[in-house]
CSV table of C-alpha atoms and ligand atoms in Angstrom, one decimal:
chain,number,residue,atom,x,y,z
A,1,UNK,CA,0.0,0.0,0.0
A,2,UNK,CA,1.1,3.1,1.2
A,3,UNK,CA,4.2,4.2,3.2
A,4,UNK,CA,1.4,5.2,6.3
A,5,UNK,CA,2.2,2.5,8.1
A,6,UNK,CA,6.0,4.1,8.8
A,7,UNK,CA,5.2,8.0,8.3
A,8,UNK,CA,2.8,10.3,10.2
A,9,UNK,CA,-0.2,10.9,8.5
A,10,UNK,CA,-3.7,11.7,9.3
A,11,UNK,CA,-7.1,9.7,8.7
A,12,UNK,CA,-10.4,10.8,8.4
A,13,UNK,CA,-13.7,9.7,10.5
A,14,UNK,CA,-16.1,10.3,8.1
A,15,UNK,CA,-19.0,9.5,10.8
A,16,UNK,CA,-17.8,12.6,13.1
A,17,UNK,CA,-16.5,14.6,10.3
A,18,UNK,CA,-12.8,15.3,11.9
A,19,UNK,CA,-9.5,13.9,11.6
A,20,UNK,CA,-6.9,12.1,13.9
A,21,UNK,CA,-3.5,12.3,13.7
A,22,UNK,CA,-1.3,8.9,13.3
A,23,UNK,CA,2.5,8.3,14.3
A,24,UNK,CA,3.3,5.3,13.6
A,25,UNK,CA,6.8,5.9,13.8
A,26,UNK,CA,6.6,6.8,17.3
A,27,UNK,CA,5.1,3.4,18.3
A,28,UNK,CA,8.5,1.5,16.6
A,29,UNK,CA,9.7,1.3,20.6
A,30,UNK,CA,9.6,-2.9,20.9
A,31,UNK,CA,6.7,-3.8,23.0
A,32,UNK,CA,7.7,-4.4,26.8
A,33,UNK,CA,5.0,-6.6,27.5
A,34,UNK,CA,4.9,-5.2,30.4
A,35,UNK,CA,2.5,-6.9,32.8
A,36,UNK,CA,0.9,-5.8,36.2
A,37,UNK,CA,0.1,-7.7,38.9
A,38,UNK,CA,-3.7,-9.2,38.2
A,39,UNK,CA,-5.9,-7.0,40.0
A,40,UNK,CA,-8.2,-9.8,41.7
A,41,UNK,CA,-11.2,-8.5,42.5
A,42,UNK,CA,-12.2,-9.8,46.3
A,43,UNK,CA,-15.9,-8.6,45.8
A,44,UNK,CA,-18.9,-10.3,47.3
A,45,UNK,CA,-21.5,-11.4,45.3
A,46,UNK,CA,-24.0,-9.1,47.2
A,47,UNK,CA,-22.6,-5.8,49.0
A,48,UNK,CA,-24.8,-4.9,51.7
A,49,UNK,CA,-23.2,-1.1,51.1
A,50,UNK,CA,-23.7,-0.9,47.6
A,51,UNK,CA,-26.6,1.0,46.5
A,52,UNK,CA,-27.4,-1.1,43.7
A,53,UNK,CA,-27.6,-4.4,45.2
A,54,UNK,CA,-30.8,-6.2,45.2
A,55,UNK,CA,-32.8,-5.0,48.4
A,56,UNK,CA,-30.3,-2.4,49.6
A,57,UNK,CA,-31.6,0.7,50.4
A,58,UNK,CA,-30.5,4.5,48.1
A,59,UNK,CA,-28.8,7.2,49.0
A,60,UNK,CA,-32.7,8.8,48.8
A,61,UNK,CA,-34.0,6.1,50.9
A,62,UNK,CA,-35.6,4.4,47.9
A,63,UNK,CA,-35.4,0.2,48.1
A,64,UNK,CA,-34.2,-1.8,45.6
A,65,UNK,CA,-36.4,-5.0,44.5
A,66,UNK,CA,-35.2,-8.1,45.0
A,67,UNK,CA,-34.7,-8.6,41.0
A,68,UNK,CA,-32.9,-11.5,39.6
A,69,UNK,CA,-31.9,-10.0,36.0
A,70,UNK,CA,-32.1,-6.8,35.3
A,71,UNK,CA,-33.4,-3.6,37.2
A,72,UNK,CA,-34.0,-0.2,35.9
A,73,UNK,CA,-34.5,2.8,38.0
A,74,UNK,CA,-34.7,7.1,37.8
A,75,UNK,CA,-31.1,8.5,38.3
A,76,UNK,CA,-32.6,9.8,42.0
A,77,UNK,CA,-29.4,12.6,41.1
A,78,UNK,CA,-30.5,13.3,37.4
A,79,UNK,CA,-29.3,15.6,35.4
A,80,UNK,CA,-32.4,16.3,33.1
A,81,UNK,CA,-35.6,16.7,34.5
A,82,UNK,CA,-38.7,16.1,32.4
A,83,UNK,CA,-40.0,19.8,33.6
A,84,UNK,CA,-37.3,21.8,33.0
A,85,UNK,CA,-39.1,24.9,31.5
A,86,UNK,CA,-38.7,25.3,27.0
A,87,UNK,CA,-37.5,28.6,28.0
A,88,UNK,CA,-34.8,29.9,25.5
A,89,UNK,CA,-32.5,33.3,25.3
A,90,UNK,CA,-30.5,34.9,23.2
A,91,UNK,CA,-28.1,37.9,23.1
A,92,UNK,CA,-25.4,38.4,20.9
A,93,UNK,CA,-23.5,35.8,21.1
A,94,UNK,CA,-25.0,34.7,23.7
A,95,UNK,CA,-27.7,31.7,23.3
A,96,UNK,CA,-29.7,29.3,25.6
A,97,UNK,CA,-32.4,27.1,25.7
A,98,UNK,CA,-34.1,24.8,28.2
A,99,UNK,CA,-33.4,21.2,27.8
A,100,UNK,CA,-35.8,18.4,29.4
A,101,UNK,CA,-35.4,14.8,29.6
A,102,UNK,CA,-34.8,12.0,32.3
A,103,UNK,CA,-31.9,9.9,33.8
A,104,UNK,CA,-32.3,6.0,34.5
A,105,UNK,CA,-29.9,3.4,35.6
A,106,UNK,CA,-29.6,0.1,34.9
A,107,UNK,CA,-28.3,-2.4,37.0
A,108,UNK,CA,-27.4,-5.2,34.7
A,109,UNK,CA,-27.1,-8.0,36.9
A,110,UNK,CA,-28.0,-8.0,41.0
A,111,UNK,CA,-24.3,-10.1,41.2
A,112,UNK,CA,-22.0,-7.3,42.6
A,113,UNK,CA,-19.1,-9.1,41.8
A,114,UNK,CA,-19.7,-8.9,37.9
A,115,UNK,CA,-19.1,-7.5,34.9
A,116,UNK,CA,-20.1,-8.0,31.2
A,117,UNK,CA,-17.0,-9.1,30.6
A,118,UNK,CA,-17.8,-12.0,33.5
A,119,UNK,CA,-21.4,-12.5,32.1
A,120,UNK,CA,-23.1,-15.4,30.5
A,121,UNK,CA,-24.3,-14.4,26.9
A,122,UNK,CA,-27.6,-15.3,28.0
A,123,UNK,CA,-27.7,-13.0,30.6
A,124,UNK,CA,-25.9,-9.9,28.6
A,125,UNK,CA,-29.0,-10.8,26.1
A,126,UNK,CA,-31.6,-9.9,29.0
A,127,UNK,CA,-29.4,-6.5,29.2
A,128,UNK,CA,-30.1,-6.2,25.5
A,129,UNK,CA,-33.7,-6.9,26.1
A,130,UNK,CA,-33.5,-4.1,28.5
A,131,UNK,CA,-32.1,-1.8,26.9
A,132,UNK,CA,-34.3,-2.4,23.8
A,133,UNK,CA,-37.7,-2.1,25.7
A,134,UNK,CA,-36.2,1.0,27.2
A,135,UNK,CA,-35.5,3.1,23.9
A,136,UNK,CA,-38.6,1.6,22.8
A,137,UNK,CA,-40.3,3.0,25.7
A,138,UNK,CA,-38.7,6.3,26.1
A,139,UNK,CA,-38.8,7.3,22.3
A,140,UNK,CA,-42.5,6.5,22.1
A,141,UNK,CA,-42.6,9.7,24.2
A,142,UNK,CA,-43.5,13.1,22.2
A,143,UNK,CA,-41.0,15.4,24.8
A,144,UNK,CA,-38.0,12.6,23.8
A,145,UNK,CA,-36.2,13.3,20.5
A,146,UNK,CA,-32.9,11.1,21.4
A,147,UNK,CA,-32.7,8.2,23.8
A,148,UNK,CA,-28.5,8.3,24.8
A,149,UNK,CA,-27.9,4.5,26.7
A,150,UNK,CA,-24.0,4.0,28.0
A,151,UNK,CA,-21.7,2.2,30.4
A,152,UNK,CA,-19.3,4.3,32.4
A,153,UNK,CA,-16.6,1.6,33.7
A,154,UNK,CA,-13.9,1.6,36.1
A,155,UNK,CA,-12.8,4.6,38.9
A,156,UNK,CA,-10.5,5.7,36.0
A,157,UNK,CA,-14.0,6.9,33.9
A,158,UNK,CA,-15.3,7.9,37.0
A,159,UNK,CA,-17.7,5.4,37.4
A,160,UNK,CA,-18.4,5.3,41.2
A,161,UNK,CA,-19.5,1.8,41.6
A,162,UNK,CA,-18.5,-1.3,40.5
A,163,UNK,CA,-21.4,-3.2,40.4
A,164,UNK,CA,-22.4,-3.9,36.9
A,165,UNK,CA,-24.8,-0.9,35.4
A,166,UNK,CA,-25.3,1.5,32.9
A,167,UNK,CA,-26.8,4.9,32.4
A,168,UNK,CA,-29.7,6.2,29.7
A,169,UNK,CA,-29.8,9.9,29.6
A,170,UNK,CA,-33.5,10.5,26.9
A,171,UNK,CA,-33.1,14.0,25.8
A,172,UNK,CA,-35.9,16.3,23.4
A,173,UNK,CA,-32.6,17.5,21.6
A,174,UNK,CA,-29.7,15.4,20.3
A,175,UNK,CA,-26.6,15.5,21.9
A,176,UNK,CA,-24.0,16.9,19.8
A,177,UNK,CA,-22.2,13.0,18.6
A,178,UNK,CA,-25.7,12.1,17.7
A,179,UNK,CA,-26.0,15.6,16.0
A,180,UNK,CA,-22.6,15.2,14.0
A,181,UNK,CA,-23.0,11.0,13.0
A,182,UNK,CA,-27.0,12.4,11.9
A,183,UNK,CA,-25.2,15.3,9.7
A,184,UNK,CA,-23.3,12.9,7.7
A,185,UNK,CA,-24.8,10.0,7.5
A,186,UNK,CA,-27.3,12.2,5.7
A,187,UNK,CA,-25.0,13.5,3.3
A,188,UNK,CA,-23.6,10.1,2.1
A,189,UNK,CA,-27.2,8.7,2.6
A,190,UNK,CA,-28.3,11.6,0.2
A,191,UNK,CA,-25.2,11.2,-2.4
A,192,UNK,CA,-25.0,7.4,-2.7
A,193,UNK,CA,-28.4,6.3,-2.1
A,194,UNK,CA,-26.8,3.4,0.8
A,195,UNK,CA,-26.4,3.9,4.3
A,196,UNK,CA,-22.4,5.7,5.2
A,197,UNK,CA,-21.8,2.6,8.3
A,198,UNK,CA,-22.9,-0.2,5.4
A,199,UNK,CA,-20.9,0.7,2.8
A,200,UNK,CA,-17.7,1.1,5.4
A,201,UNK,CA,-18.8,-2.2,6.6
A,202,UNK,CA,-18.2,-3.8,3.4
A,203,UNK,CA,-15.1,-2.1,3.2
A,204,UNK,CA,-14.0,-3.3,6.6
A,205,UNK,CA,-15.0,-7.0,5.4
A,206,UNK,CA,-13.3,-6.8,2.2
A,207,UNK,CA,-9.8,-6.0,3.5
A,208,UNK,CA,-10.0,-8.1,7.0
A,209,UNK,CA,-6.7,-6.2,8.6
A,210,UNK,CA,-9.1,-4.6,11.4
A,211,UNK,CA,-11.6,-6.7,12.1
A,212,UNK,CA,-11.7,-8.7,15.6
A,213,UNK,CA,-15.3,-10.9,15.8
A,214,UNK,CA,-18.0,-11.5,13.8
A,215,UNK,CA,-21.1,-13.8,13.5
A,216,UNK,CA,-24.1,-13.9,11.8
A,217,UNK,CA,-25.8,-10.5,13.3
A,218,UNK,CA,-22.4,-8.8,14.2
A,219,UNK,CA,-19.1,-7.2,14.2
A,220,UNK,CA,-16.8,-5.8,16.1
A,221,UNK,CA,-13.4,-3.7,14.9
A,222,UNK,CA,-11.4,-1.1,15.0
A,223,UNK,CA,-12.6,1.7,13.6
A,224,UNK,CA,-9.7,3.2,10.4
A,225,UNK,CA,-10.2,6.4,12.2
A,226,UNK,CA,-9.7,5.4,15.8
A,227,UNK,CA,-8.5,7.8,18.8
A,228,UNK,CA,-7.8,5.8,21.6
A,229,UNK,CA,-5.8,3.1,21.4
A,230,UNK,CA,-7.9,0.3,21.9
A,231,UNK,CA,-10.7,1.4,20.6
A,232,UNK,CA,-14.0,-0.4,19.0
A,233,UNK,CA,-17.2,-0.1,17.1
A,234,UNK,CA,-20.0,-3.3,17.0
A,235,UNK,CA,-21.6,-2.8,13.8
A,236,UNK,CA,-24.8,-4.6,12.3
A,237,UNK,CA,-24.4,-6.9,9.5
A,238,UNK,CA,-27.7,-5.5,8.0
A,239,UNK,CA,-29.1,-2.4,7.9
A,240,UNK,CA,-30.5,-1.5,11.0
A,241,UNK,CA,-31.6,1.8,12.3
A,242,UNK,CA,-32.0,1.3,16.3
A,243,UNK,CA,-32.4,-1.5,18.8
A,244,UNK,CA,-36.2,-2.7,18.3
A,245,UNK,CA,-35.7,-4.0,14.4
A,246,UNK,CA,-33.3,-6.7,15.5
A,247,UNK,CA,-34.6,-9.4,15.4
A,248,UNK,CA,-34.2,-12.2,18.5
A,249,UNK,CA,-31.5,-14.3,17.2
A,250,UNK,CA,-29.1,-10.4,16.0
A,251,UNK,CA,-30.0,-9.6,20.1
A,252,UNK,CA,-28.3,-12.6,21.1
A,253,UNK,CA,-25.6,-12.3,18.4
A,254,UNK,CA,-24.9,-8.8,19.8
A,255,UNK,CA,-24.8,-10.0,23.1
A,256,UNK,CA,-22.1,-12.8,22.1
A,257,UNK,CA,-20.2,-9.5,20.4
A,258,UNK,CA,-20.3,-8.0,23.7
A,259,UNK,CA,-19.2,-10.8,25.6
A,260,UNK,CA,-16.5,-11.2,23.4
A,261,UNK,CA,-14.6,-7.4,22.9
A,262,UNK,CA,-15.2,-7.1,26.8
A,263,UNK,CA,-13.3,-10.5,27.7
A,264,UNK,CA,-10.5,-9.5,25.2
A,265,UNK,CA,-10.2,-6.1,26.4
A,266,UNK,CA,-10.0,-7.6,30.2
A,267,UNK,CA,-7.1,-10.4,28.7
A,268,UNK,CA,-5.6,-7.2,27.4
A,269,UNK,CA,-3.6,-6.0,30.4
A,270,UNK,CA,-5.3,-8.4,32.7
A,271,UNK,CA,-7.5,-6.3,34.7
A,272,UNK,CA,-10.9,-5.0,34.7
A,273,UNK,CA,-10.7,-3.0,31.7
A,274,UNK,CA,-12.1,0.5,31.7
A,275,UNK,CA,-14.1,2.8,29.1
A,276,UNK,CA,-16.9,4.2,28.3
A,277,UNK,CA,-19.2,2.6,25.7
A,278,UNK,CA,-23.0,3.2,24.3
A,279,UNK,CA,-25.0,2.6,21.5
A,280,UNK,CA,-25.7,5.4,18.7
A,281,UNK,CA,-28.8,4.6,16.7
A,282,UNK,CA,-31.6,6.7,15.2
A,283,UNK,CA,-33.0,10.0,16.8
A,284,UNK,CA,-36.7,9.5,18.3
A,285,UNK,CA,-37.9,12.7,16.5
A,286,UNK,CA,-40.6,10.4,14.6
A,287,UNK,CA,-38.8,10.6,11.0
A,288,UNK,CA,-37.6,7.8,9.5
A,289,UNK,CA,-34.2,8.2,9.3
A,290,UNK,CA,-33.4,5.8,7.0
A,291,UNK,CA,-29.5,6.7,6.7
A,292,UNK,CA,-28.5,5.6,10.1
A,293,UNK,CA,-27.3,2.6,11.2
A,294,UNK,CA,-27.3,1.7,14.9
A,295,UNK,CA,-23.6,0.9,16.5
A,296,UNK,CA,-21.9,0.8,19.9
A,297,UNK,CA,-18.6,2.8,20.2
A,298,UNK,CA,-16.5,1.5,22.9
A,299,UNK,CA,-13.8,4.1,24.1
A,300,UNK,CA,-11.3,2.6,26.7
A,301,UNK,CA,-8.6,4.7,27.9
A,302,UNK,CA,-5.4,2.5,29.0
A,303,UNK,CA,-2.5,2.4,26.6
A,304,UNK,CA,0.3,1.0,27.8
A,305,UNK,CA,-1.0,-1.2,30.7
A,306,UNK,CA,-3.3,-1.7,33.8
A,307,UNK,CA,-2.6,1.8,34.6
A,308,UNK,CA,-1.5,3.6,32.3
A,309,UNK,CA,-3.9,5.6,30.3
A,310,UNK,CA,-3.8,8.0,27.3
A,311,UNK,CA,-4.1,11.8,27.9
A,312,UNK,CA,-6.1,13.8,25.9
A,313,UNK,CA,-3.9,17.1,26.6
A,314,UNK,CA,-1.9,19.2,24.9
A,315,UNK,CA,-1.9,19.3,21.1
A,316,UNK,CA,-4.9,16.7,21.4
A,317,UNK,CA,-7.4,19.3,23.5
A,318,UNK,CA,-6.3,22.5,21.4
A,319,UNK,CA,-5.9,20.6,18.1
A,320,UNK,CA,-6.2,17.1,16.9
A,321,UNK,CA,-6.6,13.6,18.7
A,322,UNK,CA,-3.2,11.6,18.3
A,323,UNK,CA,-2.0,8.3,18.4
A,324,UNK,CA,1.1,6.2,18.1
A,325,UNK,CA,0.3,2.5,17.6
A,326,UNK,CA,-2.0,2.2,14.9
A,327,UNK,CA,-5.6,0.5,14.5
A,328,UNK,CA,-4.4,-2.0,12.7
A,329,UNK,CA,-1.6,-2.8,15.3
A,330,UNK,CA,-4.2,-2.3,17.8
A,331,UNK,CA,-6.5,-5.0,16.1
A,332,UNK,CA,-3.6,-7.6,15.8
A,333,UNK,CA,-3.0,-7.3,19.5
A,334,UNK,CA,-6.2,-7.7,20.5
A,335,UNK,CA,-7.3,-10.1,17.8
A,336,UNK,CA,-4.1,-12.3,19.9
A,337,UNK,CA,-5.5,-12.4,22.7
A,338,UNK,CA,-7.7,-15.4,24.6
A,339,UNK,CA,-11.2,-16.1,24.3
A,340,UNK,CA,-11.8,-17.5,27.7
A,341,UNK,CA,-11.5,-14.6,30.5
A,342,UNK,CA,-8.6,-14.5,32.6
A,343,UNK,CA,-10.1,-14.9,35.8
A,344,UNK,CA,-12.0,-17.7,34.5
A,345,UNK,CA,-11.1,-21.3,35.5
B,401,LIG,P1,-21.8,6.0,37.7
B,401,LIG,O1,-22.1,5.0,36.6
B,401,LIG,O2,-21.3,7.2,37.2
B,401,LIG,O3,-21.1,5.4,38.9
B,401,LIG,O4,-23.2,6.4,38.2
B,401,LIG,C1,-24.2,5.7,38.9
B,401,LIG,C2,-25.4,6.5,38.9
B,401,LIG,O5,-26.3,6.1,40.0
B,401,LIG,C3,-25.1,8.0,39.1
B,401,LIG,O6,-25.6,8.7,38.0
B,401,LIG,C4,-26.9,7.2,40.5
B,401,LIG,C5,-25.9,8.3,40.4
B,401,LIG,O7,-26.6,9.6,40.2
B,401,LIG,N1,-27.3,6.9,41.8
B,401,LIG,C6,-28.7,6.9,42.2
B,401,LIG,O8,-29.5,7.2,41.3
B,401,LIG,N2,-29.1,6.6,43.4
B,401,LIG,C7,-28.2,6.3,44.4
B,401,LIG,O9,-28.6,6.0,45.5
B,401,LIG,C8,-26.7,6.3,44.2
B,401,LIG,C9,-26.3,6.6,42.8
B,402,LIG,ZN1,-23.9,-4.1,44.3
């Protein structure tokens, strides 16, 4: 091909619109293999402190049910509220507008001691099934035009607790990713008459190099334009635009994709791998929206090992994202890596 794999260069995400910067050359340092002392996780199955735990009490005094798959709840410290006032101002320069919505958590298992990445596929498929009925329920609603669900994991994202949960934040507007990936997947939607993440799928499929899983419903990669180093997308194998159009054997297949990127990124650097991941998919605004295709960006922030993370200073904050190894050195590393969990056995 090129000489890109040796020289700086930069690469474009045509799904955000904006450009990284590559150094390969930087990355030519041998790898030290450099391995940390596995971060065994004493946790109880059930923490009778942890505010998620089956039958424990909130911080608000709420109780949890005694729930034995999934449980969904309000954020009781939300940061929309369904009544903030459509209020909006504008001076100058200066512009504002009221934005409502709701917070919910959900817990994905009532085992403290797990994670998806320590899950059974049949149980990540009942988070699925959660997180399906969910953006089915909350876009249904007139006041919701986006419904935003996530996973914060590890202290080093800031996630406060380690039982296994994730966040939906439904907004009226769309946040500004869902904004941008909307913008131009219309365009190429408009210019080639195909959805922008299918025709980069068969791309992706053609030429193998970053691929890491697939089966029939799924895949997962790194994405040509990735920013941190490990990063992933899951993408659908056919076109579909959110959650409720899959059909029950693409849940479980996505569930088995999830399983599998989580346990590799674990194997990684042996440890409970941090990131933050969610699912883009079609605005609930009531149009179609026949150019999107619904995918799960997962952005973990370790580089180097357990505990050493990339920054996102300096030429990165004021400029443009940068990386050393690239994603197709990132895929072959994580492509080497086991399919059974390290902990496991
Ligand atoms: P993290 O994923 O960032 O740790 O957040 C967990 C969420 O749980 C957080 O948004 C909410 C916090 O507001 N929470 C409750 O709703 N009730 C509680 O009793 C504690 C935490
Ligand atoms: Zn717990």
């Amino acid at each position: 091909m090129s000489t890109f794999s040796d020289h700086p260069h930069r690469r474009y995400n045509p799904l955000q619109g904006e450009w990284v910067l590559v150094s390969p050359h930087r990355a030519k340092r041998p790898w030290q293999g450099q391995v940390e002392d596995a971060d065994v996780p004493e946790m109880p199955a059930h923490d009778p402190d942890c505010y998620l735990c089956a039958r424990n009490t909130r911080i608000n005094g709420k109780k949890n049910p005694d729930y034995s798959h999934t449980f969904v709840f309000d954020n009781d410290f939300a940061a929309l509220t369904e009544d903030a006032p459509q209020e909006s101002f504008r001076d100058g320069l200066l512009m504002a507008e009221g934005e409502s919505g709701l917070c919910r958590v959900i817990c994905f298992s009532p085992r403290h001691d797990l994670t998806l990445a320590r899950m059974e596929v049949s149980d990540i498929a009942r988070v699925v099934d959660t997180w399906v009925e969910q953006y089915v329920e909350l876009g249904a609603r007139p006041d919701i035009g986006h419904v935003q669900i996530f996973e914060n994991r590890g202290a080093m994202m800031g996630c406060s607790n380690p039982h296994p949960h994730g966040q939906i934040w439904a907004s009226r507007n769309l946040p500004n990713a869902a904004e941008r990936e909307t913008q131009t997947q219309t365009a190429y939607f408009e210019q080639h008459g195909t959805p922008l993440l299918m025709a980069y799928l068969k791309q992706e499929q053609a030429l193998g190099e970053r691929i890491l899983f697939e089966n029939d419903g799924f895949v997962v990669l790194v994405p040509y334009w990735a920013v941190w180093p490990f990063e992933t997308m899951v993408l659908p194998k056919r076109h579909i635009r959110s959650m409720e159009e899959m059909t029950a054997s693409e849940r479980t297949d996505l569930a088995e994709a999830l399983s599998h990127i989580t346990i590799r990124y674990d194997n990684l650097f042996s440890t409970s791998f941090p990131y933050s991941m969610g699912f883009h998919q079609r605005p609930t605004d009531g149009k179609d929206h026949d150019e999107w295709v619904m995918h799960a960006h997962f952005y973990p922030p370790l580089l180097r090992s357990a505990t050493v993370k990339k920054f996102m200073v300096g030429f990165e904050l004021l400029g443009t994202p940068q990386r050393d190894l690239t994603p197709e050195q990132a895929a072959d590393r994580l492509r080497a890596l086991s399919d059974t969990h390290y902990l496991a056995g």
